[in-house]
Short mmCIF file of C-alpha atoms and ligand atoms in Angstrom, two decimals:
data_model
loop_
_atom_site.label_atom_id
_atom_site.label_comp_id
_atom_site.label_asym_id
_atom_site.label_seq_id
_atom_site.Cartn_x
_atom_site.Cartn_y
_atom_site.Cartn_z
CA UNK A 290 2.18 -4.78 7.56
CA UNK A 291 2.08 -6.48 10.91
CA UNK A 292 5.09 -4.93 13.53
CA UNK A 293 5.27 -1.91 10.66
CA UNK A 294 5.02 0.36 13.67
CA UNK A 295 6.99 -1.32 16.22
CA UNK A 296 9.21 0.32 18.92
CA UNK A 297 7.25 3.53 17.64
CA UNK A 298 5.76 5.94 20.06
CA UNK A 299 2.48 7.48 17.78
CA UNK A 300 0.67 10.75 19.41
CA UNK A 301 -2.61 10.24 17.99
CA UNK A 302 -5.08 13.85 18.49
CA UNK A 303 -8.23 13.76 18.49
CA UNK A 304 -10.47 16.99 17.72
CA UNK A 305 -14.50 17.12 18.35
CA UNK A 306 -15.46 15.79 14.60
CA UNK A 307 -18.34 13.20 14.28
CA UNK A 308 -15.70 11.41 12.44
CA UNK A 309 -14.01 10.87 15.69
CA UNK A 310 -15.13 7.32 16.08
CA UNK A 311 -12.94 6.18 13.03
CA UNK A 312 -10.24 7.02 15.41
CA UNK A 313 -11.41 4.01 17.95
CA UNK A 314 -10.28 2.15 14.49
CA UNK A 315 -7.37 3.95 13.88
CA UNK A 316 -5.93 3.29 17.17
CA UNK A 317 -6.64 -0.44 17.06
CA UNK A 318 -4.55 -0.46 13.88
CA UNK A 319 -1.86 1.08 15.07
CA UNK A 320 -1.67 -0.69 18.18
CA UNK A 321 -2.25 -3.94 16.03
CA UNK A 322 1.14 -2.95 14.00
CA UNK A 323 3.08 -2.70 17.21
CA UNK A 324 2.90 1.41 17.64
CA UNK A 325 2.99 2.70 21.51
CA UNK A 326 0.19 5.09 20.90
CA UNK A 327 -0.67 7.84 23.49
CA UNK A 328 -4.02 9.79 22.67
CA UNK A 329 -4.38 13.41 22.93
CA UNK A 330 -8.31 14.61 23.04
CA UNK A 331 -9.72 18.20 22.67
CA UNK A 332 -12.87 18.59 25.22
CA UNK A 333 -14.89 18.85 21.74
CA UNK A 334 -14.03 15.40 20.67
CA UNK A 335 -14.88 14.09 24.71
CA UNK A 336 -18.34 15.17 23.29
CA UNK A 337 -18.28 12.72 20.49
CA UNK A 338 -16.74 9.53 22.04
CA UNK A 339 -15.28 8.82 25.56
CA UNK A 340 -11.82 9.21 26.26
CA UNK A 341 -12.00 5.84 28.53
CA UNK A 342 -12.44 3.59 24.93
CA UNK A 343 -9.12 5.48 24.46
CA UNK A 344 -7.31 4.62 27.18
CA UNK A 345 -8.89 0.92 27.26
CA UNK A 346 -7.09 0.37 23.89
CA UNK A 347 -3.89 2.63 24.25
CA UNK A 348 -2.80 0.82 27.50
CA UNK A 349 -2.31 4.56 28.65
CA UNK A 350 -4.21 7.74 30.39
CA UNK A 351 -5.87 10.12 27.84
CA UNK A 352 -4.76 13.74 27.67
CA UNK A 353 -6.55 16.72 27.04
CA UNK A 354 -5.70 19.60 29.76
CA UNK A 355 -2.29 21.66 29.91
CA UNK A 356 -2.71 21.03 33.67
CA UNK A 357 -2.93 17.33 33.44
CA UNK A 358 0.65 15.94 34.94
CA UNK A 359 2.31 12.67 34.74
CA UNK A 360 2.97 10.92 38.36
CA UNK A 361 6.68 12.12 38.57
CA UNK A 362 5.60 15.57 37.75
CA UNK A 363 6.68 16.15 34.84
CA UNK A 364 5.03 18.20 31.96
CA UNK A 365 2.85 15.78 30.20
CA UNK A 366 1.99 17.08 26.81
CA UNK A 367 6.07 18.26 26.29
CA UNK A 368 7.14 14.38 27.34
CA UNK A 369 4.72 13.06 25.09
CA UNK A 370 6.41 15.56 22.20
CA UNK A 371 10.22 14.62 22.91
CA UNK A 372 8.83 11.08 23.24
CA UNK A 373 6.85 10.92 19.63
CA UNK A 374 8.37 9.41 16.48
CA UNK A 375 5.34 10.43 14.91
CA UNK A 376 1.92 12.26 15.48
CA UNK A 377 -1.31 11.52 13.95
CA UNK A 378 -4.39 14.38 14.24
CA UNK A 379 -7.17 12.61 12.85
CA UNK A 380 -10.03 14.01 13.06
CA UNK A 381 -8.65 17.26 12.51
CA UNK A 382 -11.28 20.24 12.59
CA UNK A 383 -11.17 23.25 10.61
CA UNK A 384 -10.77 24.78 14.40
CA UNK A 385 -7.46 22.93 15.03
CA UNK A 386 -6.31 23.26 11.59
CA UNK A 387 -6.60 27.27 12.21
CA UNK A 388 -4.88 27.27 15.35
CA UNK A 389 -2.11 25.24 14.08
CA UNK A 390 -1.31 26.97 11.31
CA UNK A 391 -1.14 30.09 13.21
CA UNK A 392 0.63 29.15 16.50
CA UNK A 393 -2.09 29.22 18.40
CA UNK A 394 -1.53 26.97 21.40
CA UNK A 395 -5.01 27.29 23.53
CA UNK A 396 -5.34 23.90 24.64
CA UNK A 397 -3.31 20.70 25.24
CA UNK A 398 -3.26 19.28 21.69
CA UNK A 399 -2.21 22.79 20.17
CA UNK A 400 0.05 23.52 22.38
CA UNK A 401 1.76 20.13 22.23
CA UNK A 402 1.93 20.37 18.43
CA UNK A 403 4.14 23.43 18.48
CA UNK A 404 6.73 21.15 21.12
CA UNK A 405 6.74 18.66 18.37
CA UNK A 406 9.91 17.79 16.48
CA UNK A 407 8.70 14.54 14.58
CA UNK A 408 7.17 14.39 11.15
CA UNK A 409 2.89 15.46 12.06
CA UNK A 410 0.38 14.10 9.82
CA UNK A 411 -2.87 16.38 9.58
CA UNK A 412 -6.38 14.59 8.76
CA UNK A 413 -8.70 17.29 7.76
CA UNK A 414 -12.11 16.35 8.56
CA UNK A 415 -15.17 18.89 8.15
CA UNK A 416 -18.11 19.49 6.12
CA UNK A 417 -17.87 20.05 2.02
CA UNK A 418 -17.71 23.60 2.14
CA UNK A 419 -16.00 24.29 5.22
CA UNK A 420 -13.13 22.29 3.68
CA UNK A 421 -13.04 24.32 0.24
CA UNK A 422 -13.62 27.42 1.76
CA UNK A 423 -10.94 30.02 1.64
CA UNK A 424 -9.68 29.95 4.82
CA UNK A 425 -9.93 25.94 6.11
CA UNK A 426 -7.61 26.01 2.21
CA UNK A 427 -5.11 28.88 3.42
CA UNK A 428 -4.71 27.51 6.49
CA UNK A 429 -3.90 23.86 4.93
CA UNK A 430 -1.51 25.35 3.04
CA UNK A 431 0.43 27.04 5.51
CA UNK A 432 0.39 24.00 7.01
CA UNK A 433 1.83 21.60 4.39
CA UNK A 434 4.61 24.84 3.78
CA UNK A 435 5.44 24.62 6.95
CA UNK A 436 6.35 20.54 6.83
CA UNK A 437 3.36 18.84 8.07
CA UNK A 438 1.86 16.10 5.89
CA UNK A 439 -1.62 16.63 4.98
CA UNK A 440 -3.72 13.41 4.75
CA UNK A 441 -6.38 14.48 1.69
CA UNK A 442 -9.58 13.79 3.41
CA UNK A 443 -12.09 11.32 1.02
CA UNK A 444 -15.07 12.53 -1.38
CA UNK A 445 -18.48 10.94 -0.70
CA UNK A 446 -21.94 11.39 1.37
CA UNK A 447 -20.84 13.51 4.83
CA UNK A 448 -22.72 12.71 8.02
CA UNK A 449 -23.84 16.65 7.56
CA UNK A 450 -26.15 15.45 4.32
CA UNK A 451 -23.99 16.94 1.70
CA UNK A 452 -21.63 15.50 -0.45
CA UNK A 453 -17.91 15.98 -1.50
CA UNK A 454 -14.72 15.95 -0.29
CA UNK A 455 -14.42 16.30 3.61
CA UNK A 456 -14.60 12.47 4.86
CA UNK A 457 -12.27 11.47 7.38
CA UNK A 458 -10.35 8.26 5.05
CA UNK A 459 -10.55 5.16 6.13
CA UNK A 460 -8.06 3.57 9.16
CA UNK A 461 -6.44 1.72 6.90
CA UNK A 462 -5.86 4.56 4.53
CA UNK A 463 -4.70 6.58 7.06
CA UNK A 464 -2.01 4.08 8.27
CA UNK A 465 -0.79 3.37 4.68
CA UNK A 466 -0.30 7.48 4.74
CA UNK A 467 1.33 7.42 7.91
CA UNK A 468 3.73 4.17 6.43
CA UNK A 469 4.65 6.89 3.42
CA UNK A 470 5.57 10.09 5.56
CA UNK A 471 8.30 7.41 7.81
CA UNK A 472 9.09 6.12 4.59
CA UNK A 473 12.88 6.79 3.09
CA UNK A 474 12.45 8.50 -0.02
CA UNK A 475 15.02 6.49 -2.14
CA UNK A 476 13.27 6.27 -5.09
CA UNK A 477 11.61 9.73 -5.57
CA UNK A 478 12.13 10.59 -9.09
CA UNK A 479 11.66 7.06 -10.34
CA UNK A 480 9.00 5.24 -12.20
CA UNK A 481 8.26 1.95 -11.14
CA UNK A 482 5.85 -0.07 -13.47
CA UNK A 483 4.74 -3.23 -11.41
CA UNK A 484 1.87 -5.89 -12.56
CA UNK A 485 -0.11 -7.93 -10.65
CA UNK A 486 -2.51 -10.85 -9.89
CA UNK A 487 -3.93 -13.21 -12.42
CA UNK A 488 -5.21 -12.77 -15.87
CA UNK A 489 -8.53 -14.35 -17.54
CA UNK A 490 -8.75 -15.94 -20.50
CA UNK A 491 -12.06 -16.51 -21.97
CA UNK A 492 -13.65 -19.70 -23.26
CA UNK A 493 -16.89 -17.88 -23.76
CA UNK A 494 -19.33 -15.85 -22.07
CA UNK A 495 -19.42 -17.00 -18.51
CA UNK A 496 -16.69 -19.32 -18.41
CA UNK A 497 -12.85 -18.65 -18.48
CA UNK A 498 -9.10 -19.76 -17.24
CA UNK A 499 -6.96 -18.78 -14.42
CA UNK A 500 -5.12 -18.99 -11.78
CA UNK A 501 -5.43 -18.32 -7.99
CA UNK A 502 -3.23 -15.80 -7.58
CA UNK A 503 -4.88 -12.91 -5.36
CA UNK A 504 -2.12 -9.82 -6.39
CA UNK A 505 -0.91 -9.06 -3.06
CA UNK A 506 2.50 -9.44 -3.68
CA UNK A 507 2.08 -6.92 -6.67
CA UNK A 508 0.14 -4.34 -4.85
CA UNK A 509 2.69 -4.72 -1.77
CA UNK A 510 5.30 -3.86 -3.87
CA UNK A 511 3.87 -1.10 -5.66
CA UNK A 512 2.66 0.14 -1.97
CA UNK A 513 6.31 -0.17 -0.85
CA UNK A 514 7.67 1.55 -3.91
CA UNK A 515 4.99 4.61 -3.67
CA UNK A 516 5.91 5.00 -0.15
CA UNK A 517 9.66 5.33 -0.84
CA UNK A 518 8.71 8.25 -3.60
CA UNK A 519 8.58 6.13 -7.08
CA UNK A 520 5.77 7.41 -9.65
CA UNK A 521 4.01 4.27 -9.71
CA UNK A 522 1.82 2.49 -12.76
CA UNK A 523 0.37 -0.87 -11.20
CA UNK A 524 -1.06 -2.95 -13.91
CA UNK A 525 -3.44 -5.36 -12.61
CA UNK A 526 -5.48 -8.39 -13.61
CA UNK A 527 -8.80 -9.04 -11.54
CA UNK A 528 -8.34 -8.99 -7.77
CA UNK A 529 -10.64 -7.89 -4.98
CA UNK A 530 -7.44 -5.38 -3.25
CA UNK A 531 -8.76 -1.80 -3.04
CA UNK A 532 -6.81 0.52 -5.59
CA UNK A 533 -3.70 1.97 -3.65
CA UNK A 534 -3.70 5.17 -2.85
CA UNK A 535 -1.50 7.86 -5.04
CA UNK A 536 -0.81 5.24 -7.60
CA UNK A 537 -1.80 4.44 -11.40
CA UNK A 538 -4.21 1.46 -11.14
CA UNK A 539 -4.54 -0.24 -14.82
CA UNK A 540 -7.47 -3.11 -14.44
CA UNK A 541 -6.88 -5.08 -17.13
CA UNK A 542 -8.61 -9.04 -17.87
CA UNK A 543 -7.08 -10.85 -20.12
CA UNK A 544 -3.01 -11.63 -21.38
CA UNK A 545 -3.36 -9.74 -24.33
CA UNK A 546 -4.69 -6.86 -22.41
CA UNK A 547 -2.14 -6.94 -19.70
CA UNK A 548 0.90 -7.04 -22.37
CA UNK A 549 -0.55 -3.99 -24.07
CA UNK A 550 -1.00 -1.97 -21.18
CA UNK A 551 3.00 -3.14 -20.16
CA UNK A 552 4.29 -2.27 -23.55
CA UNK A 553 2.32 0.75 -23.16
CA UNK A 554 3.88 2.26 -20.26
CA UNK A 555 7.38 0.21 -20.26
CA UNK A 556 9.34 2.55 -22.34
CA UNK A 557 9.43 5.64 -19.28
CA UNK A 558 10.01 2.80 -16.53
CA UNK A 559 13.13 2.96 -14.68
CA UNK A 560 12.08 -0.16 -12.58
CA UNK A 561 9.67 -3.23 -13.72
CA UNK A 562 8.52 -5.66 -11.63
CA UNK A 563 6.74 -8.32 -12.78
CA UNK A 564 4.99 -10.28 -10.08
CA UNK A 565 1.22 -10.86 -12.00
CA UNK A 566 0.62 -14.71 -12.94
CA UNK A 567 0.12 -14.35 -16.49
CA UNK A 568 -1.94 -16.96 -17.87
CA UNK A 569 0.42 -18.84 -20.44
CA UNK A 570 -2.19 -20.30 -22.65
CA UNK A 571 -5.39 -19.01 -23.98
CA UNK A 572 -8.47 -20.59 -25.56
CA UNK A 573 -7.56 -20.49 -29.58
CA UNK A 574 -11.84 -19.40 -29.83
CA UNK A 575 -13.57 -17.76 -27.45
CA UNK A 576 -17.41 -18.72 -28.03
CA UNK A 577 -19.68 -15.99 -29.07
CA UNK A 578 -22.52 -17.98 -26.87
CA UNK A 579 -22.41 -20.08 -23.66
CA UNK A 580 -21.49 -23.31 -24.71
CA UNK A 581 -24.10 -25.94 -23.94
CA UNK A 582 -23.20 -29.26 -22.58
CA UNK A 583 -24.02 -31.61 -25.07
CA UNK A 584 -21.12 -33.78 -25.88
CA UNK A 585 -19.41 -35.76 -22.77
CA UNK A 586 -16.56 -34.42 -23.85
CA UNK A 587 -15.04 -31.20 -24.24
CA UNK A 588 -11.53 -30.41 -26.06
CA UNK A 589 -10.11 -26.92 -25.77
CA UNK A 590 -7.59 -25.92 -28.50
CA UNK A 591 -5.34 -23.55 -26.68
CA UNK A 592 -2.57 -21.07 -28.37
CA UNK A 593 0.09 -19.46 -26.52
CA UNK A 594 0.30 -15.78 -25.30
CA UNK A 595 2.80 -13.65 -25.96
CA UNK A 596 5.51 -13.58 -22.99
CA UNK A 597 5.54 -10.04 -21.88
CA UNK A 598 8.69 -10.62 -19.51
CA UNK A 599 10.88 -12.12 -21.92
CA UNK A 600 10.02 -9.24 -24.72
CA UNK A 601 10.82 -6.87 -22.12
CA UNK A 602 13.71 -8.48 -21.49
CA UNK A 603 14.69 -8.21 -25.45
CA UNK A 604 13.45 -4.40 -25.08
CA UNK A 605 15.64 -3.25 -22.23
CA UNK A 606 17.67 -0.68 -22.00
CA UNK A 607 19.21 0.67 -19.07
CA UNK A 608 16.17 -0.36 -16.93
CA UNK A 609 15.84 -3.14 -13.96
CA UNK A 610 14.27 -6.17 -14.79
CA UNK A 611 13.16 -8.24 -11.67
CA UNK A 612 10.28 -11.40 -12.50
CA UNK A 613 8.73 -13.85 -10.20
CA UNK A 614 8.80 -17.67 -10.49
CA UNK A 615 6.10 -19.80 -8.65
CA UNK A 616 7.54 -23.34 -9.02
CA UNK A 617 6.34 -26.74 -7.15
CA UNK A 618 9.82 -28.36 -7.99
CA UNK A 619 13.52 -27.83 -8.68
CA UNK A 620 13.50 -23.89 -8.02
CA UNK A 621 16.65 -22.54 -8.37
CA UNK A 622 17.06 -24.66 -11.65
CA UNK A 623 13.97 -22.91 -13.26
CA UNK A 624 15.05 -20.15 -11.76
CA UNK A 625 18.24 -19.89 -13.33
CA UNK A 626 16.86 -20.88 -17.01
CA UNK A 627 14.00 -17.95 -16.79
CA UNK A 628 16.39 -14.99 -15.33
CA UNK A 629 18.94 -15.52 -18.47
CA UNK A 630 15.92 -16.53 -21.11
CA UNK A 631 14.19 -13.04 -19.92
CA UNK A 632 16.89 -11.52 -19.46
CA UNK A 633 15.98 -10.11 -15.85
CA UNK A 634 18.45 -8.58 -13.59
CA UNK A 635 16.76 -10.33 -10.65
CA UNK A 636 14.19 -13.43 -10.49
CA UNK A 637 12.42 -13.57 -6.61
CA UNK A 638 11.65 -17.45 -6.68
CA UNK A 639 9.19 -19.31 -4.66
CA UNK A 640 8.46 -22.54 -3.95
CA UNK A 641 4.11 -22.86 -3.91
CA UNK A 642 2.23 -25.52 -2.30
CA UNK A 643 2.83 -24.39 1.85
CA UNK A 644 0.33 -22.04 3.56
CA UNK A 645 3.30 -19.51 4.38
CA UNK A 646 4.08 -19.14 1.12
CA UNK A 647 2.86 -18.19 -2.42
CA UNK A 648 -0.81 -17.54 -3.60
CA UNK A 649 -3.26 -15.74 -1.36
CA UNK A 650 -1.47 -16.11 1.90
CA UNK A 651 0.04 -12.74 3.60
CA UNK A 652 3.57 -14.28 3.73
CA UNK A 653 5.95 -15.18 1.28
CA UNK A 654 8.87 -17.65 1.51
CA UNK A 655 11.22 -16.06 -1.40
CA UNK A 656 14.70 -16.66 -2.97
CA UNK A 657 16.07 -13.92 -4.63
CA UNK A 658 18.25 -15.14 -7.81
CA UNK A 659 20.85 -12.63 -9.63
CA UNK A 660 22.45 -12.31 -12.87
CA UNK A 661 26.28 -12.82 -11.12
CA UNK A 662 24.52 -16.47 -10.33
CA UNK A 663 24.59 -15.24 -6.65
CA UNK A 664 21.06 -16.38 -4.72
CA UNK A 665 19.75 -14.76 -1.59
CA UNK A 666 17.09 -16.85 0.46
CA UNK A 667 14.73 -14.64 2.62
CA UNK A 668 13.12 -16.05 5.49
CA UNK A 669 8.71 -16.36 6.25
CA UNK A 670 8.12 -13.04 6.12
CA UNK A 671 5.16 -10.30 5.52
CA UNK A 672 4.58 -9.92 1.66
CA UNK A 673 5.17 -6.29 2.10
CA UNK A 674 8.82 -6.73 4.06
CA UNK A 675 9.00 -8.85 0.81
CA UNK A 676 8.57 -6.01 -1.44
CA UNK A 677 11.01 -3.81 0.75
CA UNK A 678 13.88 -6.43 0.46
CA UNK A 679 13.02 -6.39 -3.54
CA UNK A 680 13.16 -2.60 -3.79
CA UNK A 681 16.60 -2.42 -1.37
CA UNK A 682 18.11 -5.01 -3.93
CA UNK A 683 16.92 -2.79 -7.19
CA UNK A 684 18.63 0.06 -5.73
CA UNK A 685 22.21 -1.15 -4.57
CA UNK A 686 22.18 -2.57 -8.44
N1 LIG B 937 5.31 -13.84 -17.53
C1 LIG B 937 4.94 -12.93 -18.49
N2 LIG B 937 4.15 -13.32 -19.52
C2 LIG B 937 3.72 -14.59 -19.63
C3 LIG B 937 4.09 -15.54 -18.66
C4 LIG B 937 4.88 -15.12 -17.60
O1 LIG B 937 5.33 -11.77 -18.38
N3 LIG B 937 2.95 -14.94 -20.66
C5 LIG B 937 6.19 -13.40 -16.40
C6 LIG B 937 5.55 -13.48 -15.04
O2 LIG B 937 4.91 -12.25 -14.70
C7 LIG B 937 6.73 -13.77 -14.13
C8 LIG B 937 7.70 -14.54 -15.03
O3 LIG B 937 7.28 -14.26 -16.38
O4 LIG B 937 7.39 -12.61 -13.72
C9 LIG B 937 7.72 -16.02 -14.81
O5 LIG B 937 6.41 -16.52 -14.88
P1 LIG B 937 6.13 -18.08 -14.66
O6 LIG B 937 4.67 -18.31 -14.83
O7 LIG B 937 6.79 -18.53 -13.39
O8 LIG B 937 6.97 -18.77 -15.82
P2 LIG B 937 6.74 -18.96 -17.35
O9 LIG B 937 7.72 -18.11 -18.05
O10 LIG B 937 5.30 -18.75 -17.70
O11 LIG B 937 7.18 -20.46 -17.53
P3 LIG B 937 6.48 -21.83 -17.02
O12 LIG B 937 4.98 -21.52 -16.95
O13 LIG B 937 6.84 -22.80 -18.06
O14 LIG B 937 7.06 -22.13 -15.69
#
């Protein structure tokens, strides 16, 4: 989300890991979401990278000694901790992680953490076995009981040569973490099914119909929803999104798999938002063999599929309903007819067609539409502010 961080002031530590140059990333993203971010080093991470990238990209002087003042004399490293909103240690080391789960306060970052009042989000970063071993584990847990938020490091090949968990995740990872620890937890205890993107519909092997819908809506509001504490399913047709992180992915292709995997799972949802593109025809046979071109003309019979909204709609019971409705014309008409047919407690109607708006773009011109007949139109805005309006609406229902 662009601005997600804005008017924040981020601490981001840095500890002498060779994953320390994902934190060159890391800080460009944060900066790029509007964050104030003031980097910490440990002399061990000086080793790895120079503290002068740092500074070029925070706008700010790197710190990393106890003795290292501001101009008007005061305390650096205790400023910086009333200051924070939130701090970031990524890479953490199995060093730092030990120190701070003891008290140990030997150098500027560790003694700055213990000043901290703000939520602290710990990215453990080490080899395999390091990480598992009994200590690195103890001290982790001590860590997380005593209200930090652990950022799981990722499974893979290390730069050591072995392989397993112990990967510093990805920027972008990270920051989607960081989103969830700020986040209000309004809908912990709540499952939130959500579809997304388009389906396919064969015609035979290597051929099939759809639409160009790319999912992000969908994942942005299961993102959105996972961040504010829902257990979330996110049932999804083919898109080329990376699977959120900490929620149910579903990959499904075609109609008829997407409304089996939604009847599936509908029954325990509290919430369902509908935002995939269903397709609402499908080829009546799918070929067994590529179909060779040798008529000039081609007719498809087509049959309908089932509409998994509107049986939902027939199925509720005491859950919220909220569908989408791409139109090119006369929105809040069709609008109107598909929130009562389905019966849907909210329809989020947009008109496709502009580049601000609808499929594939990152912003979303939307009108939300609601059973009283009321209508609420939202202005351009991110696809995941979208999703946040969406979920605020759900919950004062
Ligand atoms: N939908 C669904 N199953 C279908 C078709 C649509 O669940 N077979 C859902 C979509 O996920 C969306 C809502 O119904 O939330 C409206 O989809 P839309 O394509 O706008 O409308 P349709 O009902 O398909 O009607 P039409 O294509 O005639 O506009």
């Amino acid at each position: 989300m662009k601005n997600g961080m804005k008017n924040k002031k981020i601490v981001l530590g840095i500890c002498g890991g060779i994953a320390a140059y994902k934190s060159v990333e890391l800080l460009r993203l944060l900066v790029k979401q509007g964050g104030d971010v003031r980097v910490m080093m440990t002399k061990n991470a000086c080793s790895f990278i120079g503290p002068l990238t740092f500074q070029a990209l925070s706008g700010h002087a790197v710190c990393f000694t106890l003795f290292d003042h501001s101009e008007d004399a005061s305390i650096r490293h205790i400023d910086w901790a009333r200051e924070a909103d939130v701090v970031i240690i990524a890479p953490a080391t199995a060093n730092m992680v030990g120190k701070l789960a003891n008290g140990v306060a030997d150098d500027a970052l560790s003694t700055f953490i213990l000043a901290v009042t703000s939520p602290v989000c710990i990215c453990p970063s080490m080899n395999t076995h390091m990480y598992e071993s009994k200590p690195v584990q103890r001290n982790l847990n001590v860590l997380k009981n005593d209200g930090c938020f652990i950022i799981e490091p990722g499974a893979g090949e290390l730069a050591c040569g072995t392989t397993g968990p112990g990967r510093l995740p990805e920027p972008e990872e990270i920051v989607d973490r960081v989103f969830s620890c700020l986040s209000k937890k309004d809908l912990s205890g709540k499952n939130v099914l959500v579809t997304a993107g388009p389906t396919r519909e064969s015609i035979d092997p290597v051929r099939f119909i759809s639409n160009p819908s790319t999912g992000k809506m969908g994942y942005a509001v299961a993102r959105a929803a996972e961040h504010r504490g829902a257990e979330v399913t996110l049932i999804a047709g083919p898109t080329s999104l990376p699977s959120p992180v900490n929620i149910n992915v579903i990959k499904i292709g075609s109609a008829i798999e997407m409304a089996e995997a939604v009847y599936e799972h509908a029954g325990k949802s509290h919430i369902i938002i509908k935002t995939a593109a269903v397709s609402d025809y499908r080829p009546l046979v799918q070929a067994e063999h590529k179909i060779k071109k040798t008529k000039d003309e081609l007719v498809l019979k087509m049959e309908k599929t089932d509409d998994i909204l509107k049986e939902l709609g027939k199925r509720k019971n005491n859950q919220v309903l909220v569908g989408f409705a791409a139109e090119t014309r006369e929105l809040e008409r069709h609008a109107a007819e598909k929130l009562k047919e389905k019966n849907l407690d909210i329809i989020v109607g947009n008109l496709i067609g502009t580049s601000s708006s609808g499929f594939g773009s990152d912003t979303n011109v939307v009108t939300l539409f609601y059973r009283n007949g009321k209508k609420e139109a939202i202005p351009e805005m991110e696809k995941e502010e979208v999703a946040h309006i969406i979920l605020d609406r759900v919950m004062e229902l």
